[in-house]
PDB file of C-alpha atoms in Angstrom:
ATOM      1  CA  MET A   1      -0.306  -4.281  21.536  1.00 38.00           C
ATOM      2  CA  TYR A   2      -1.973  -4.266  18.121  1.00 43.00           C
ATOM      3  CA  TRP A   3      -5.678  -4.133  17.327  1.00 48.00           C
ATOM      4  CA  SER A   4      -7.998  -5.638  14.788  1.00 52.00           C
ATOM      5  CA  PHE A   5     -10.935  -3.307  14.283  1.00 52.00           C
ATOM      6  CA  ILE A   6     -14.152  -4.020  12.390  1.00 50.00           C
ATOM      7  CA  LEU A   7     -16.367  -1.013  11.678  1.00 49.00           C
ATOM      8  CA  MET A   8     -19.916  -1.316  10.385  1.00 49.00           C
ATOM      9  CA  ILE A   9     -22.020   1.816  10.036  1.00 45.00           C
ATOM     10  CA  ASN A  10     -25.213   2.579   8.186  1.00 45.00           C
ATOM     11  CA  ASP A  11     -25.986   5.009   5.416  1.00 48.00           C
ATOM     12  CA  GLN A  12     -26.752   7.845   7.860  1.00 46.00           C
ATOM     13  CA  HIS A  13     -23.090   8.539   8.619  1.00 48.00           C
ATOM     14  CA  ASN A  14     -20.216   9.817   6.519  1.00 51.00           C
ATOM     15  CA  GLY A  15     -17.726   7.708   8.471  1.00 52.00           C
ATOM     16  CA  ALA A  16     -15.196  10.438   9.236  1.00 53.00           C
ATOM     17  CA  ASN A  17     -15.995  10.720  12.940  1.00 54.00           C
ATOM     18  CA  CYS A  18     -16.033   6.950  13.303  1.00 53.00           C
ATOM     19  CA  ILE A  19     -12.523   6.617  11.935  1.00 54.00           C
ATOM     20  CA  ASP A  20     -10.937   9.554  13.765  1.00 52.00           C
ATOM     21  CA  PHE A  21     -10.180   7.536  16.875  1.00 54.00           C
ATOM     22  CA  VAL A  22      -8.307   4.739  15.109  1.00 54.00           C
ATOM     23  CA  SER A  23      -4.722   4.697  16.356  1.00 58.00           C
ATOM     24  CA  THR A  24      -1.418   3.785  14.821  1.00 69.00           C
ATOM     25  CA  HIS A  25      -1.749   0.325  16.414  1.00 79.00           C
ATOM     26  CA  LEU A  26      -4.495  -0.743  14.019  1.00 90.00           C
ATOM     27  CA  THR A  27      -3.554  -3.826  11.963  1.00 93.00           C
ATOM     28  CA  GLU A  28      -6.873  -4.838  10.357  1.00 94.00           C
ATOM     29  CA  LEU A  29      -9.856  -2.777   9.236  1.00 93.00           C
ATOM     30  CA  ALA A  30     -13.126  -3.955   7.689  1.00 93.00           C
ATOM     31  CA  LEU A  31     -15.654  -1.485   6.281  1.00 93.00           C
ATOM     32  CA  LEU A  32     -18.731  -3.447   5.257  1.00 92.00           C
ATOM     33  CA  TYR A  33     -21.677  -1.874   3.405  1.00 91.00           C
ATOM     34  CA  CYS A  34     -20.555   1.629   4.385  1.00 88.00           C
ATOM     35  CA  GLN A  35     -21.915   3.554   1.431  1.00 86.00           C
ATOM     36  CA  ARG A  36     -21.278   6.945   3.010  1.00 86.00           C
ATOM     37  CA  ILE A  37     -17.625   6.346   3.859  1.00 88.00           C
ATOM     38  CA  SER A  38     -15.780   8.958   1.822  1.00 88.00           C
ATOM     39  CA  ASN A  39     -12.381   9.143   0.175  1.00 92.00           C
ATOM     40  CA  CYS A  40     -11.416  11.745   2.751  1.00 92.00           C
ATOM     41  CA  ALA A  41     -12.240   9.479   5.684  1.00 88.00           C
ATOM     42  CA  LEU A  42     -10.371   6.492   4.311  1.00 92.00           C
ATOM     43  CA  SER A  43      -7.427   8.672   3.328  1.00 92.00           C
ATOM     44  CA  GLU A  44      -7.001   9.480   7.024  1.00 90.00           C
ATOM     45  CA  VAL A  45      -6.461   5.775   7.621  1.00 91.00           C
ATOM     46  CA  GLY A  46      -3.666   5.890   5.064  1.00 93.00           C
ATOM     47  CA  LYS A  47      -2.065   8.807   6.857  1.00 91.00           C
ATOM     48  CA  GLY A  48      -2.399   7.539  10.415  1.00 90.00           C
ATOM     49  CA  CYS A  49      -2.366   3.736  10.382  1.00 91.00           C
ATOM     50  CA  LYS A  50       1.136   2.819   9.322  1.00 92.00           C
ATOM     51  CA  ASN A  51       0.865  -0.674  10.800  1.00 93.00           C
ATOM     52  CA  LEU A  52      -2.257  -1.649   8.861  1.00 95.00           C
ATOM     53  CA  GLN A  53      -1.801  -5.136   7.418  1.00 96.00           C
ATOM     54  CA  ALA A  54      -5.304  -6.044   6.202  1.00 97.00           C
ATOM     55  CA  LEU A  55      -8.098  -3.944   4.693  1.00 97.00           C
ATOM     56  CA  HIS A  56     -11.549  -5.218   3.690  1.00 97.00           C
ATOM     57  CA  LEU A  57     -13.969  -2.993   1.757  1.00 97.00           C
ATOM     58  CA  VAL A  58     -17.393  -4.305   0.757  1.00 96.00           C
ATOM     59  CA  ASP A  59     -20.020  -2.189  -1.018  1.00 95.00           C
ATOM     60  CA  CYS A  60     -18.367   1.113  -0.120  1.00 94.00           C
ATOM     61  CA  SER A  61     -19.693   2.936  -3.156  1.00 91.00           C
ATOM     62  CA  SER A  62     -18.160   6.328  -2.339  1.00 92.00           C
ATOM     63  CA  VAL A  63     -14.622   5.000  -1.980  1.00 95.00           C
ATOM     64  CA  GLY A  64     -12.480   5.532  -5.062  1.00 96.00           C
ATOM     65  CA  ASP A  65      -8.954   5.759  -6.366  1.00 98.00           C
ATOM     66  CA  ASP A  66      -7.864   8.690  -4.207  1.00 97.00           C
ATOM     67  CA  ALA A  67      -8.534   6.747  -1.023  1.00 96.00           C
ATOM     68  CA  ILE A  68      -6.889   3.547  -2.245  1.00 98.00           C
ATOM     69  CA  SER A  69      -3.880   5.520  -3.493  1.00 98.00           C
ATOM     70  CA  ASN A  70      -3.448   7.071  -0.051  1.00 97.00           C
ATOM     71  CA  ILE A  71      -3.765   3.653   1.556  1.00 97.00           C
ATOM     72  CA  GLY A  72      -1.079   2.337  -0.781  1.00 98.00           C
ATOM     73  CA  ARG A  73       1.321   5.168  -0.073  1.00 97.00           C
ATOM     74  CA  GLY A  74       0.690   5.304   3.675  1.00 96.00           C
ATOM     75  CA  CYS A  75       0.149   1.656   4.648  1.00 96.00           C
ATOM     76  CA  GLN A  76       3.200   0.020   3.158  1.00 97.00           C
ATOM     77  CA  ASN A  77       2.994  -2.955   5.536  1.00 96.00           C
ATOM     78  CA  LEU A  78      -0.271  -4.031   3.899  1.00 98.00           C
ATOM     79  CA  LYS A  79      -0.389  -7.791   3.313  1.00 98.00           C
ATOM     80  CA  LYS A  80      -4.070  -8.317   2.490  1.00 99.00           C
ATOM     81  CA  LEU A  81      -6.418  -6.115   0.467  1.00 99.00           C
ATOM     82  CA  HIS A  82      -9.966  -7.298  -0.241  1.00 98.00           C
ATOM     83  CA  ILE A  83     -12.288  -4.987  -2.192  1.00 98.00           C
ATOM     84  CA  ARG A  84     -15.727  -6.072  -3.389  1.00 97.00           C
ATOM     85  CA  ARG A  85     -18.241  -4.076  -5.401  1.00 96.00           C
ATOM     86  CA  CYS A  86     -16.523  -0.727  -4.906  1.00 96.00           C
ATOM     87  CA  TYR A  87     -17.308   0.635  -8.341  1.00 95.00           C
ATOM     88  CA  GLU A  88     -15.280   3.847  -8.079  1.00 96.00           C
ATOM     89  CA  VAL A  89     -12.019   1.959  -7.539  1.00 98.00           C
ATOM     90  CA  GLY A  90     -10.010   1.659 -10.739  1.00 98.00           C
ATOM     91  CA  ASN A  91      -6.490   1.291 -12.045  1.00 99.00           C
ATOM     92  CA  LYS A  92      -4.999   4.361 -10.358  1.00 98.00           C
ATOM     93  CA  GLY A  93      -5.612   3.151  -6.811  1.00 98.00           C
ATOM     94  CA  ILE A  94      -4.436  -0.409  -7.397  1.00 99.00           C
ATOM     95  CA  ILE A  95      -1.341   0.803  -9.254  1.00 99.00           C
ATOM     96  CA  ALA A  96      -0.380   2.805  -6.146  1.00 98.00           C
ATOM     97  CA  VAL A  97      -0.765  -0.347  -4.060  1.00 99.00           C
ATOM     98  CA  GLY A  98       1.496  -2.248  -6.442  1.00 99.00           C
ATOM     99  CA  GLU A  99       4.111   0.485  -6.325  1.00 98.00           C
ATOM    100  CA  HIS A 100       4.243   0.836  -2.542  1.00 98.00           C
ATOM    101  CA  CYS A 101       2.895  -2.296  -0.812  1.00 98.00           C
ATOM    102  CA  HIS A 102       5.603  -4.817  -1.590  1.00 98.00           C
ATOM    103  CA  SER A 103       4.544  -7.114   1.271  1.00 98.00           C
ATOM    104  CA  LEU A 104       1.099  -7.677  -0.273  1.00 99.00           C
ATOM    105  CA  THR A 105       0.416 -11.403  -0.736  1.00 99.00           C
ATOM    106  CA  ASP A 106      -3.402 -11.566  -0.719  1.00 99.00           C
ATOM    107  CA  LEU A 107      -5.451  -9.462  -3.153  1.00 99.00           C
ATOM    108  CA  SER A 108      -9.161  -9.726  -3.930  1.00 99.00           C
ATOM    109  CA  LEU A 109     -10.891  -7.264  -6.277  1.00 98.00           C
ATOM    110  CA  ARG A 110     -14.254  -8.877  -6.877  1.00 98.00           C
ATOM    111  CA  PHE A 111     -16.623  -7.086  -9.260  1.00 97.00           C
ATOM    112  CA  CYS A 112     -14.573  -3.895  -9.394  1.00 97.00           C
ATOM    113  CA  ASP A 113     -15.355  -3.210 -13.026  1.00 94.00           C
ATOM    114  CA  ARG A 114     -13.031  -0.225 -13.428  1.00 97.00           C
ATOM    115  CA  VAL A 115      -9.968  -2.304 -12.605  1.00 98.00           C
ATOM    116  CA  GLY A 116      -8.128  -3.482 -15.704  1.00 98.00           C
ATOM    117  CA  ASP A 117      -4.849  -4.867 -16.973  1.00 99.00           C
ATOM    118  CA  GLU A 118      -2.802  -1.796 -16.002  1.00 99.00           C
ATOM    119  CA  ALA A 119      -3.557  -2.415 -12.347  1.00 99.00           C
ATOM    120  CA  LEU A 120      -2.482  -6.055 -12.454  1.00 99.00           C
ATOM    121  CA  ILE A 121       0.674  -5.199 -14.369  1.00 99.00           C
ATOM    122  CA  ALA A 122       1.689  -2.926 -11.477  1.00 99.00           C
ATOM    123  CA  ILE A 123       0.798  -5.616  -8.942  1.00 99.00           C
ATOM    124  CA  GLY A 124       2.836  -8.204 -10.837  1.00 99.00           C
ATOM    125  CA  GLN A 125       5.828  -5.886 -10.879  1.00 98.00           C
ATOM    126  CA  GLY A 126       5.642  -4.860  -7.228  1.00 98.00           C
ATOM    127  CA  CYS A 127       4.131  -7.724  -5.235  1.00 98.00           C
ATOM    128  CA  SER A 128       4.594 -11.468  -4.878  1.00 97.00           C
ATOM    129  CA  LEU A 129       1.009 -12.633  -4.481  1.00 99.00           C
ATOM    130  CA  GLN A 130      -0.013 -16.006  -3.126  1.00 99.00           C
ATOM    131  CA  TYR A 131      -3.758 -15.389  -3.510  1.00 99.00           C
ATOM    132  CA  LEU A 132      -5.591 -13.413  -6.194  1.00 99.00           C
ATOM    133  CA  ASN A 133      -9.321 -13.064  -6.869  1.00 99.00           C
ATOM    134  CA  VAL A 134     -10.390 -10.807  -9.732  1.00 99.00           C
ATOM    135  CA  SER A 135     -13.774 -12.416 -10.347  1.00 98.00           C
ATOM    136  CA  GLY A 136     -16.066 -10.131 -12.310  1.00 98.00           C
ATOM    137  CA  CYS A 137     -13.423  -7.509 -13.147  1.00 98.00           C
ATOM    138  CA  ILE A 138     -14.586  -7.403 -16.740  1.00 97.00           C
ATOM    139  CA  GLN A 139     -11.807  -5.146 -18.066  1.00 98.00           C
ATOM    140  CA  ILE A 140      -9.078  -7.620 -17.148  1.00 99.00           C
ATOM    141  CA  GLY A 141      -7.751  -9.766 -19.970  1.00 98.00           C
ATOM    142  CA  ASP A 142      -4.659 -11.708 -20.904  1.00 99.00           C
ATOM    143  CA  ALA A 143      -2.157  -8.886 -20.333  1.00 99.00           C
ATOM    144  CA  GLY A 144      -3.008  -8.484 -16.655  1.00 99.00           C
ATOM    145  CA  ILE A 145      -2.977 -12.178 -15.823  1.00 99.00           C
ATOM    146  CA  VAL A 146       0.231 -12.690 -17.823  1.00 99.00           C
ATOM    147  CA  ALA A 147       1.873 -10.011 -15.651  1.00 99.00           C
ATOM    148  CA  ILE A 148       0.740 -11.864 -12.536  1.00 99.00           C
ATOM    149  CA  ALA A 149       2.057 -15.153 -13.918  1.00 99.00           C
ATOM    150  CA  ARG A 150       5.456 -13.631 -14.605  1.00 98.00           C
ATOM    151  CA  GLY A 151       5.729 -11.684 -11.366  1.00 98.00           C
ATOM    152  CA  CYS A 152       4.091 -13.943  -8.759  1.00 99.00           C
ATOM    153  CA  PRO A 153       5.758 -17.383  -8.822  1.00 98.00           C
ATOM    154  CA  ARG A 154       4.410 -18.232  -5.343  1.00 99.00           C
ATOM    155  CA  LEU A 155       0.767 -17.927  -6.406  1.00 99.00           C
ATOM    156  CA  THR A 156      -1.295 -20.833  -5.037  1.00 99.00           C
ATOM    157  CA  GLN A 157      -4.916 -19.663  -5.422  1.00 99.00           C
ATOM    158  CA  LEU A 158      -6.465 -17.819  -8.357  1.00 99.00           C
ATOM    159  CA  ASP A 159     -10.052 -16.869  -9.230  1.00 99.00           C
ATOM    160  CA  VAL A 160     -10.515 -15.387 -12.695  1.00 99.00           C
ATOM    161  CA  SER A 161     -14.168 -16.299 -13.117  1.00 98.00           C
ATOM    162  CA  VAL A 162     -16.412 -14.144 -15.302  1.00 98.00           C
ATOM    163  CA  LEU A 163     -13.487 -12.635 -17.222  1.00 98.00           C
ATOM    164  CA  GLN A 164     -14.867 -12.608 -20.746  1.00 95.00           C
ATOM    165  CA  ASN A 165     -11.636 -11.283 -22.276  1.00 96.00           C
ATOM    166  CA  LEU A 166      -9.378 -13.953 -20.784  1.00 98.00           C
ATOM    167  CA  GLY A 167      -7.927 -16.426 -23.266  1.00 98.00           C
ATOM    168  CA  ASP A 168      -5.498 -19.287 -23.607  1.00 98.00           C
ATOM    169  CA  MET A 169      -2.400 -17.078 -23.528  1.00 98.00           C
ATOM    170  CA  ALA A 170      -3.014 -16.325 -19.864  1.00 99.00           C
ATOM    171  CA  LEU A 171      -3.356 -20.018 -19.000  1.00 99.00           C
ATOM    172  CA  VAL A 172      -0.144 -20.869 -20.838  1.00 98.00           C
ATOM    173  CA  GLU A 173       1.746 -18.190 -18.904  1.00 99.00           C
ATOM    174  CA  LEU A 174       0.240 -19.333 -15.611  1.00 99.00           C
ATOM    175  CA  GLY A 175       1.476 -22.821 -16.344  1.00 98.00           C
ATOM    176  CA  GLU A 176       4.977 -21.536 -16.996  1.00 98.00           C
ATOM    177  CA  GLY A 177       5.169 -19.058 -14.150  1.00 98.00           C
ATOM    178  CA  CYS A 178       3.088 -20.435 -11.265  1.00 99.00           C
ATOM    179  CA  PRO A 179       4.134 -24.038 -10.572  1.00 98.00           C
ATOM    180  CA  LEU A 180       2.760 -23.884  -7.005  1.00 98.00           C
ATOM    181  CA  LEU A 181      -0.815 -23.211  -8.132  1.00 99.00           C
ATOM    182  CA  LYS A 182      -3.254 -25.436  -6.228  1.00 98.00           C
ATOM    183  CA  ASP A 183      -6.682 -23.885  -6.742  1.00 98.00           C
ATOM    184  CA  ILE A 184      -8.040 -22.156  -9.848  1.00 98.00           C
ATOM    185  CA  VAL A 185     -11.531 -20.913 -10.728  1.00 98.00           C
ATOM    186  CA  LEU A 186     -12.163 -20.429 -14.460  1.00 98.00           C
ATOM    187  CA  SER A 187     -15.963 -20.509 -14.515  1.00 96.00           C
ATOM    188  CA  HIS A 188     -17.789 -18.302 -17.045  1.00 97.00           C
ATOM    189  CA  CYS A 189     -14.600 -17.619 -19.024  1.00 98.00           C
ATOM    190  CA  HIS A 190     -15.932 -17.948 -22.554  1.00 97.00           C
ATOM    191  CA  GLN A 191     -12.648 -17.576 -24.459  1.00 98.00           C
ATOM    192  CA  ILE A 192     -10.497 -20.247 -22.831  1.00 98.00           C
ATOM    193  CA  THR A 193     -10.255 -23.576 -24.632  1.00 98.00           C
ATOM    194  CA  ASP A 194      -8.928 -27.091 -24.174  1.00 98.00           C
ATOM    195  CA  VAL A 195      -5.567 -25.895 -25.505  1.00 98.00           C
ATOM    196  CA  GLY A 196      -4.990 -23.374 -22.729  1.00 98.00           C
ATOM    197  CA  LEU A 197      -6.355 -25.688 -20.062  1.00 98.00           C
ATOM    198  CA  SER A 198      -4.039 -28.466 -21.207  1.00 98.00           C
ATOM    199  CA  HIS A 199      -0.971 -26.204 -20.973  1.00 98.00           C
ATOM    200  CA  LEU A 200      -1.998 -25.130 -17.491  1.00 98.00           C
ATOM    201  CA  VAL A 201      -2.580 -28.552 -15.969  1.00 97.00           C
ATOM    202  CA  LYS A 202       0.513 -30.136 -17.509  1.00 97.00           C
ATOM    203  CA  LYS A 203       2.726 -27.543 -15.827  1.00 97.00           C
ATOM    204  CA  CYS A 204       0.794 -26.979 -12.586  1.00 97.00           C
ATOM    205  CA  THR A 205       1.063 -30.517 -11.287  1.00 94.00           C
ATOM    206  CA  MET A 206       0.148 -29.493  -7.723  1.00 96.00           C
ATOM    207  CA  LEU A 207      -3.401 -28.514  -8.713  1.00 96.00           C
ATOM    208  CA  LYS A 208      -6.003 -29.818  -6.271  1.00 94.00           C
ATOM    209  CA  SER A 209      -9.093 -27.904  -7.358  1.00 93.00           C
ATOM    210  CA  CYS A 210     -10.295 -26.596 -10.707  1.00 93.00           C
ATOM    211  CA  GLN A 211     -13.694 -25.021 -11.361  1.00 94.00           C
ATOM    212  CA  ALA A 212     -14.570 -24.623 -15.030  1.00 94.00           C
ATOM    213  CA  VAL A 213     -18.346 -24.361 -15.173  1.00 92.00           C
ATOM    214  CA  TYR A 214     -19.957 -22.587 -18.152  1.00 93.00           C
ATOM    215  CA  CYS A 215     -16.773 -22.459 -20.199  1.00 96.00           C
ATOM    216  CA  PRO A 216     -18.325 -23.327 -23.580  1.00 96.00           C
ATOM    217  CA  ARG A 217     -15.013 -23.901 -25.372  1.00 98.00           C
ATOM    218  CA  ILE A 218     -13.793 -26.453 -22.835  1.00 96.00           C
ATOM    219  CA  THR A 219     -14.928 -29.851 -24.053  1.00 97.00           C
ATOM    220  CA  THR A 220     -14.933 -33.479 -23.025  1.00 95.00           C
ATOM    221  CA  ALA A 221     -11.321 -33.704 -24.206  1.00 97.00           C
ATOM    222  CA  GLY A 222     -10.216 -30.885 -21.918  1.00 96.00           C
ATOM    223  CA  VAL A 223     -11.883 -32.466 -18.901  1.00 94.00           C
ATOM    224  CA  ALA A 224     -10.207 -35.782 -19.721  1.00 94.00           C
ATOM    225  CA  THR A 225      -6.820 -34.048 -19.831  1.00 95.00           C
ATOM    226  CA  VAL A 226      -7.324 -32.591 -16.369  1.00 94.00           C
ATOM    227  CA  VAL A 227      -8.264 -35.970 -14.910  1.00 92.00           C
ATOM    228  CA  SER A 228      -5.360 -37.795 -16.545  1.00 92.00           C
ATOM    229  CA  THR A 229      -2.712 -35.145 -15.851  1.00 94.00           C
ATOM    230  CA  CYS A 230      -3.304 -33.944 -12.271  1.00 91.00           C
ATOM    231  CA  PRO A 231      -2.434 -36.641  -9.720  1.00 89.00           C
ATOM    232  CA  ASN A 232      -3.375 -34.427  -6.767  1.00 91.00           C
ATOM    233  CA  MET A 233      -6.764 -33.312  -8.103  1.00 90.00           C
ATOM    234  CA  LYS A 234      -9.535 -33.536  -5.492  1.00 88.00           C
ATOM    235  CA  LYS A 235     -12.263 -31.419  -7.061  1.00 89.00           C
ATOM    236  CA  LEU A 236     -13.082 -30.689 -10.684  1.00 89.00           C
ATOM    237  CA  LEU A 237     -16.303 -28.742 -11.098  1.00 90.00           C
ATOM    238  CA  VAL A 238     -17.707 -29.091 -14.629  1.00 91.00           C
ATOM    239  CA  GLU A 239     -20.991 -29.891 -16.311  1.00 88.00           C
ATOM    240  CA  LYS A 240     -21.748 -33.590 -16.147  1.00 85.00           C
ATOM    241  CA  CYS A 241     -22.240 -33.776 -19.910  1.00 88.00           C
ATOM    242  CA  LYS A 242     -18.523 -33.050 -20.372  1.00 88.00           C
ATOM    243  CA  VAL A 243     -17.399 -36.159 -18.474  1.00 87.00           C
ATOM    244  CA  SER A 244     -17.077 -39.106 -20.846  1.00 89.00           C
ATOM    245  CA  PRO A 245     -17.569 -42.711 -19.702  1.00 88.00           C
ATOM    246  CA  ARG A 246     -13.840 -43.302 -20.169  1.00 89.00           C
ATOM    247  CA  THR A 247     -12.947 -40.298 -18.010  1.00 88.00           C
ATOM    248  CA  ARG A 248     -15.440 -41.444 -15.420  1.00 82.00           C
ATOM    249  CA  ARG A 249     -13.786 -44.870 -15.285  1.00 82.00           C
ATOM    250  CA  ARG A 250     -10.312 -43.377 -15.124  1.00 80.00           C
ATOM    251  CA  ALA A 251     -11.263 -41.148 -12.222  1.00 74.00           C
ATOM    252  CA  GLY A 252     -12.282 -44.247 -10.293  1.00 67.00           C
ATOM    253  CA  SER A 253     -13.198 -43.844  -6.663  1.00 56.00           C
ATOM    254  CA  ILE A 254     -13.007 -40.036  -6.654  1.00 54.00           C
ATOM    255  CA  ILE A 255     -15.501 -39.476  -9.442  1.00 49.00           C
ATOM    256  CA  SER A 256     -18.067 -38.109  -6.990  1.00 43.00           C
ATOM    257  CA  TYR A 257     -15.676 -35.251  -6.287  1.00 47.00           C
ATOM    258  CA  LEU A 258     -14.833 -34.698  -9.913  1.00 53.00           C
ATOM    259  CA  CYS A 259     -18.279 -34.413 -11.427  1.00 54.00           C
ATOM    260  CA  VAL A 260     -21.160 -32.245 -10.328  1.00 52.00           C
ATOM    261  CA  GLU A 261     -24.388 -32.237 -12.297  1.00 47.00           C
ATOM    262  CA  LEU A 262     -25.671 -28.699 -12.759  1.00 42.00           C
TER     263      LEU A 262
END
C-alpha cells in the first residue's frame, strides 16, 4: 500500500520531526508555506522515500539546491516536481533532477529566479517532459527552452510567461521539436514577435490554447496568423485592439473565445 501525504506546518517548526515518520511507501509529498523546513529535513526525504513520485514545494524559503539535489539522487522514480517561490533553489538542484530522474514528465518552477538555462539544458537531456511551467524564472532565455524543444518531443503544455529574455529562436525550435504542443502561455514575453509566433503555430497544428497578453511585439498580423493557421484553436487570449475586423470575421462563431478585452 502506498501513501499520499500532505504536510502543512507553520513557521514555529523546523520540519525535521514532522518528516521523520514518513516511510518508504510515500508516493506524494506537499510542503506548503513551510518557511522553516530546512535542507537537512528535506534531504532525509531523498534518502528514505525511494518511491516518491510527486513533490510540491510552495514558499519554502529555506529549501535550496542541496535538498533538491538529494531528492534528485534519492527519488529516481519522481514523475512530478512542482516548486513555487523557493528562492534558494537554483541550477544545481534542478541539474541533479535532470541527471537522475529520467521518469520526470511534469515540471513546474514558478518564480524560482535562480533557475536558468543550465538547469533546463540538463532537464532536456535527461527527461521527456509533457508539462513545463517556468513562469517568472527570469534567468531563463532561448538556450534553455531550445534544449527542452530538442529533448522533449512529447511536450503538450508549456508556460513561459514573464520570461523577458525569451525570443523568437525558442519559438522556432518549439515548432520544430514539439508537434504535440496543445497549450502555450507566452504572456509578458517582451522579445517574441510575429515571426516567432508564426513559426510556432504553423508547425504546432494541434494547438488549442494560446495566451499572449502584454507581448508588445506581437501585432494584429501575428494574431491573424494564429486564427488562420490553427484549426483546433479554442482560446486565444490577446488584447482586443490586436484583433482586426477581418480576423474577427474569420474566427466566426468562436470569436468570443478568441478575444478577451483587457
